[in-house]
CSV table of C-alpha atoms and ligand atoms in Angstrom, one decimal:
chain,number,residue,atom,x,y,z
I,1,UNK,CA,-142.4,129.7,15.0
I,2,UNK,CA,-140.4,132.8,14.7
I,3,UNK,CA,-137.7,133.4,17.6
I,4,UNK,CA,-139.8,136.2,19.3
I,5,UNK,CA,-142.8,134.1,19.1
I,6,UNK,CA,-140.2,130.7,20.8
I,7,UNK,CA,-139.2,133.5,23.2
I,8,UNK,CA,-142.9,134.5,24.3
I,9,UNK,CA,-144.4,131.0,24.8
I,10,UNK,CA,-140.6,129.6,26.6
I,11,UNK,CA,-141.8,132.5,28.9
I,12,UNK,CA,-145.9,131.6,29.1
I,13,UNK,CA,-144.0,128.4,29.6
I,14,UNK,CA,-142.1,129.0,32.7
I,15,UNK,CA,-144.9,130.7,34.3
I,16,UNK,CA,-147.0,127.9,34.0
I,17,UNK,CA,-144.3,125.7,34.9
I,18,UNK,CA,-144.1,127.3,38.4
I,19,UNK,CA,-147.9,126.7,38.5
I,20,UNK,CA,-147.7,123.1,37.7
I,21,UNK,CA,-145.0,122.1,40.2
I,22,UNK,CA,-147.1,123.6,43.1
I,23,UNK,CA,-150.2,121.5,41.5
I,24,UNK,CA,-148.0,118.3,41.4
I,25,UNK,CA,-146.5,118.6,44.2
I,26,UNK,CA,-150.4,118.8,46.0
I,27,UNK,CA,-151.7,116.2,44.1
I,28,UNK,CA,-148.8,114.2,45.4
I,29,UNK,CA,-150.0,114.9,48.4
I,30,UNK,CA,-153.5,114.6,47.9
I,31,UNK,CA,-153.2,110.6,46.5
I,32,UNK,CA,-150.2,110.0,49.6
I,33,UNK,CA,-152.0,111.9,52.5
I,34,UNK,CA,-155.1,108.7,52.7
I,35,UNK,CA,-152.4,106.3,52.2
I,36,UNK,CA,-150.5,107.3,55.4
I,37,UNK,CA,-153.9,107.6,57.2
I,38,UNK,CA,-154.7,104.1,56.1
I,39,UNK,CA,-151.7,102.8,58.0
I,40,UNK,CA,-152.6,104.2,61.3
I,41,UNK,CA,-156.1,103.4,60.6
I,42,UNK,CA,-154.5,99.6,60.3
I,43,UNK,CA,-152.7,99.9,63.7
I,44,UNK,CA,-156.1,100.7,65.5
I,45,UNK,CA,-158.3,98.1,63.3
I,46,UNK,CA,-155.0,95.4,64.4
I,47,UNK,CA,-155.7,96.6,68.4
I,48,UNK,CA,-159.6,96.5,68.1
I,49,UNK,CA,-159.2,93.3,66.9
I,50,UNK,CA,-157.1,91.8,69.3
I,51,UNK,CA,-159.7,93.4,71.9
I,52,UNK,CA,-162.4,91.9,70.2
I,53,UNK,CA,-160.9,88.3,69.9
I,54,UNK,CA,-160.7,88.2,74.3
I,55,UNK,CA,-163.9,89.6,74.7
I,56,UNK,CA,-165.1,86.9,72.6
I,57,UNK,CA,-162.9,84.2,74.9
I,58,UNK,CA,-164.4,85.6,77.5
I,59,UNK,CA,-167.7,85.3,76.1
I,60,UNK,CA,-167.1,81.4,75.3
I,61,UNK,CA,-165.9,80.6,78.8
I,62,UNK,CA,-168.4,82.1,80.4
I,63,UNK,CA,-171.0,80.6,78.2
I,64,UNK,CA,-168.8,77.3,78.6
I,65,UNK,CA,-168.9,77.8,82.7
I,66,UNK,CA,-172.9,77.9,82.4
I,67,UNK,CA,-173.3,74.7,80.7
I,68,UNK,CA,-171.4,73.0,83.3
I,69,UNK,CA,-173.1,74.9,86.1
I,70,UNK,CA,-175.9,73.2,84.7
I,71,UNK,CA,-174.5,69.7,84.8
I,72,UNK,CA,-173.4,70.0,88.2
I,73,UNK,CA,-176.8,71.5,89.4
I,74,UNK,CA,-178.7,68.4,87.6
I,75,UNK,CA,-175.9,66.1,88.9
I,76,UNK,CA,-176.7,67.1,92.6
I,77,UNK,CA,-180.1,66.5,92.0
I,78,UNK,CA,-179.5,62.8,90.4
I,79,UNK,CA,-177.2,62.5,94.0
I,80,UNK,CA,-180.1,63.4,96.0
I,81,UNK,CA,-182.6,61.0,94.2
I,82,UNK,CA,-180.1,58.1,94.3
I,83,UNK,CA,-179.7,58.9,98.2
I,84,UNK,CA,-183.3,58.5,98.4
I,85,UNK,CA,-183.4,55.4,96.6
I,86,UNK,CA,-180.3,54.1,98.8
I,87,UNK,CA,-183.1,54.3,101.6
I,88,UNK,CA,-185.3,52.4,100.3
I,89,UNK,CA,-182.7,49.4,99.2
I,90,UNK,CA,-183.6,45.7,100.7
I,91,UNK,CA,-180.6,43.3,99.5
I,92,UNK,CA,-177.0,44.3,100.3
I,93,UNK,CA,-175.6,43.7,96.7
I,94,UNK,CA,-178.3,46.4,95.7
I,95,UNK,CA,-177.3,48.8,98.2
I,96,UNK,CA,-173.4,48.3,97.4
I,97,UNK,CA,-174.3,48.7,93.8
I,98,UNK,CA,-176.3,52.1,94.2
I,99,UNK,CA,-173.3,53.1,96.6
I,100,UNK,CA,-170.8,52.7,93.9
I,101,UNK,CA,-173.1,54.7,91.4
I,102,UNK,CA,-173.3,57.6,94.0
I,103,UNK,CA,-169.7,57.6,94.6
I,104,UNK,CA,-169.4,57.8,90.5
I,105,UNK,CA,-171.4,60.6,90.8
I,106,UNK,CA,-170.0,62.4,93.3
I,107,UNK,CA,-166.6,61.7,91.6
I,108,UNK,CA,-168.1,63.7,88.4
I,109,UNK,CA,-169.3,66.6,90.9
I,110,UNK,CA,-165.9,67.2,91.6
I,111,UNK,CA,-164.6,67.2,88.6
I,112,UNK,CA,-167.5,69.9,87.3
I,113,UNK,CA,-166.8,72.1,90.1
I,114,UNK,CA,-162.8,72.1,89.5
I,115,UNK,CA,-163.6,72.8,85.6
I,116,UNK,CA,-166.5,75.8,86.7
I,117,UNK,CA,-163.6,77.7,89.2
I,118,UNK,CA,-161.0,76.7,86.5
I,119,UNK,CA,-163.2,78.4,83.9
I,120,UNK,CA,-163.8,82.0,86.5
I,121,UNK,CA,-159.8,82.0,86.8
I,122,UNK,CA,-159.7,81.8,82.9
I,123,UNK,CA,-162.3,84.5,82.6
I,124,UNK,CA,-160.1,86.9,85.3
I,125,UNK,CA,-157.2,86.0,83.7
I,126,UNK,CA,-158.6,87.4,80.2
I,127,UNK,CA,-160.7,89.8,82.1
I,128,UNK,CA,-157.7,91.6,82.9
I,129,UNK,CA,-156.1,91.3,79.3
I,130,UNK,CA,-159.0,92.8,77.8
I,131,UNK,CA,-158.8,96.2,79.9
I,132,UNK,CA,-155.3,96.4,79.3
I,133,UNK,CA,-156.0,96.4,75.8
I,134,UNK,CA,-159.1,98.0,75.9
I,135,UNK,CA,-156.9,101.1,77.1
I,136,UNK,CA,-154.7,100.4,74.3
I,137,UNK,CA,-157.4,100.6,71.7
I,138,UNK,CA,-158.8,103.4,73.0
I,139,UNK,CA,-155.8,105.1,72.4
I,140,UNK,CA,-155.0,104.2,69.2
I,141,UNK,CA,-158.6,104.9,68.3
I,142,UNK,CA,-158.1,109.0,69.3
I,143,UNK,CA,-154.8,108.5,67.6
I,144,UNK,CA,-156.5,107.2,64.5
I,145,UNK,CA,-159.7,110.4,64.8
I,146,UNK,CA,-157.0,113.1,65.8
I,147,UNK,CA,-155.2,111.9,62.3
I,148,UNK,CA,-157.7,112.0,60.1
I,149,UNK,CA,-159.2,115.0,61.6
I,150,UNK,CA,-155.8,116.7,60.3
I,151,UNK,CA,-155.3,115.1,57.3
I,152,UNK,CA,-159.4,115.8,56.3
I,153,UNK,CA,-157.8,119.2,57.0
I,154,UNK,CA,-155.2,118.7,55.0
I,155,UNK,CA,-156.9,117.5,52.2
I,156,UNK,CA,-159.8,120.3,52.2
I,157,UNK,CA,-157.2,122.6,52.1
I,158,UNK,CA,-155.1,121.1,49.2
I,159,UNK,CA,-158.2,120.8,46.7
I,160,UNK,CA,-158.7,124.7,47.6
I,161,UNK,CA,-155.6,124.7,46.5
I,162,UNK,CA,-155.5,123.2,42.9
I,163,UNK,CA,-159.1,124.8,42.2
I,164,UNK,CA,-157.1,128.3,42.7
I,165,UNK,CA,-154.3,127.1,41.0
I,166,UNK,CA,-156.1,125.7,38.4
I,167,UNK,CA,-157.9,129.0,37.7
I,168,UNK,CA,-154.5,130.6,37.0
I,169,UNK,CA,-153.5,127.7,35.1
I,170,UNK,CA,-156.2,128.1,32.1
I,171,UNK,CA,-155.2,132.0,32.5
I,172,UNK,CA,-151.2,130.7,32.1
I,173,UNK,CA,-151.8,128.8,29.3
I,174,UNK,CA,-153.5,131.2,26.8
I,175,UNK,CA,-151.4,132.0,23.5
I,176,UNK,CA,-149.5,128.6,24.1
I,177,UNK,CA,-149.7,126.6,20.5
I,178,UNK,CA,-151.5,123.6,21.2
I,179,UNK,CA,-149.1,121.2,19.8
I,180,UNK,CA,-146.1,122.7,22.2
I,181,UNK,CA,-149.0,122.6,25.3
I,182,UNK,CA,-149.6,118.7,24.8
I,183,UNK,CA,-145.9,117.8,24.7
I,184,UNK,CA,-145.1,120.2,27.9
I,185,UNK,CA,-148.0,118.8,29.7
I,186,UNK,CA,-146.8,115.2,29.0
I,187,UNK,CA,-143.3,116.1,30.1
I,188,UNK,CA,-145.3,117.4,33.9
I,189,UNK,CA,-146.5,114.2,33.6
I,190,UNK,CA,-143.7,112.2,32.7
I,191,UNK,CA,-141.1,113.4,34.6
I,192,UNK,CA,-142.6,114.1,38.1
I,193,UNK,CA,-144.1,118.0,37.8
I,194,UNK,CA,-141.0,119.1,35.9
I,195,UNK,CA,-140.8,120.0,32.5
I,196,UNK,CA,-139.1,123.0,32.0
I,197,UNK,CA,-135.8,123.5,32.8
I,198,UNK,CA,-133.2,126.2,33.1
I,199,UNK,CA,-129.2,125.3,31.2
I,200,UNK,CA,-126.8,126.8,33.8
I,201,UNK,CA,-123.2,125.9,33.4
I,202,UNK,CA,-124.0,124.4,30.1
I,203,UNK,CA,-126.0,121.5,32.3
I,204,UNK,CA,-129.2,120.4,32.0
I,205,UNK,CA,-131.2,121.6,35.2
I,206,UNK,CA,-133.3,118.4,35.0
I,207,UNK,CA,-130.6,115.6,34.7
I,208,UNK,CA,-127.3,117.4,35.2
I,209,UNK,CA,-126.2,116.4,31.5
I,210,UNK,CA,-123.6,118.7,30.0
I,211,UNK,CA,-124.8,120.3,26.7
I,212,UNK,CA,-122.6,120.5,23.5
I,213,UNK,CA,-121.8,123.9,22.3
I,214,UNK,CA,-124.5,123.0,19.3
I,215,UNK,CA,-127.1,122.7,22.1
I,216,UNK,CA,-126.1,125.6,23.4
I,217,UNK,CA,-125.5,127.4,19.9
I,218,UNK,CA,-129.4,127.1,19.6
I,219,UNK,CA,-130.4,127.5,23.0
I,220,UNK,CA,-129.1,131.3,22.1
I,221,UNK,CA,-130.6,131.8,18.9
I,222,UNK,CA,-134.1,131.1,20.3
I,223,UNK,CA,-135.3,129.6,17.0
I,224,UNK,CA,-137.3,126.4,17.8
I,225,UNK,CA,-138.1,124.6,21.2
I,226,UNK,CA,-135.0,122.8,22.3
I,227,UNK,CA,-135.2,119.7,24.6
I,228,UNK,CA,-132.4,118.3,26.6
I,229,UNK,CA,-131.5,114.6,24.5
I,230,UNK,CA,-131.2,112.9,27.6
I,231,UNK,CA,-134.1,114.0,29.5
I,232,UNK,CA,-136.4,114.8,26.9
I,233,UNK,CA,-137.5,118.3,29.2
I,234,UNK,CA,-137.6,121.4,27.7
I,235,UNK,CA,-134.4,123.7,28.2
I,236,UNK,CA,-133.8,127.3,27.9
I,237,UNK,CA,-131.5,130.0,29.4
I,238,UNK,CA,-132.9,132.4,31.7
I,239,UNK,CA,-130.9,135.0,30.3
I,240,UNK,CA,-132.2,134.5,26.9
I,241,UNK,CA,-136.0,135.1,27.8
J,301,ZN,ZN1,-131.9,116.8,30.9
């Protein structure tokens, strides 16, 4: 490559390099933007859950509350038949005997009916819980929609983006030798959207490293493609081009 033609595609170069960082810097964006949405979408799917999980408790007490509504209701109906029998009871040990079993019964009423008003308490008790966090999912939920509302946005936007910027990139890179294209476009790559880089002070614009005076010897004369031997990027002086 002559030192005109080094000049000319340094330039295409740069100009393309101003291109790419714009199209890095929104495909950054592009692969980070659902990531961040993910997290808030994980707050409200965390909230829903807790919501679900009482509503569910109060699903299994009250379901828990009927069954023993149903005891008690066949349990008065056992006391009522063994009052009838009592009634009809001829020897005293017989009578004494069914006593007993009616006072055993009775004794399991009570118990039922403290476990059925224990179980409305527990249902209130939760009842209350699950509006509190009902609110609290709900407003994670428009948090979550408002979000990705923007970053849907956001993201329509940035592929607009890179399809324009993409257009002007085939544009940028005519003339470029293929060889010197591949190894600038694996430096964009490598080295997070930046490949070219201007020497001022004698220091590499990518990695701050000085440059010997042989670097910078042939940084002047423009004869090949110099890269920086720390960085790898492609260096040039501005004022040179
Ligand atoms: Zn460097």
């Amino acid at each position: 490559m002559a030192g005109k033609d080094v000049k000319d595609t340094l330039r295409k170069l740069v100009a393309l390099q101003k291109i790419d960082a714009e199209v890095y810097e929104f495909k950054r964006l592009i692969k980070d933007l659902p990531a961040e949405l993910g997290q808030v979408k994980a707050l409200y799917e965390k909230k829903l859950t807790r919501y679900r999980e009482l509503e569910a408790k109060i699903f299994e007490f009250d379901r828990a509350r009927k069954a023993k509504e149903l005891d008690l209701k066949s349990k008065e109906q056992d006391i009522v038949k063994a009052n009838t029998v009592l009634m009809t009871l001829k020897t005293n040990r017989e009578y004494q005997a069914k006593l007993f079993e009616i006072e055993n019964m009775k004794a399991d009423q009570s118990l039922l009916e403290d476990d059925i008003l224990r179980l409305f308490d527990d249902t209130s008790r939760v009842a209350a819980e699950v509006a509190k966090e009902k609110v609290v999912a709900d407003a994670e939920e428009a948090k979550y929609a408002a979000e990705k509302q923007k970053v849907d946005a956001q993201l329509k936007e940035l592929h607009d983006k890179v399809a324009t910027f993409e257009a002007q990139r085939s544009v940028a890179c005519e003339g470029i030798d293929a060889t010197t294209l591949a190894m600038y476009e694996r430096l964009v790559e490598n080295r997070m959207g930046l490949a070219m880089v201007p020497v001022v002070n004698e220091v590499c614009g990518g990695c701050y490293m000085r440059q010997n005076s042989q670097m910078h010897n042939r940084l002047k004369l423009c004869e090949d493609i110099v890269r920086c031997e720390t960085c790898a990027r492609i260096i040039y002086l501005e004022a040179e081009l």
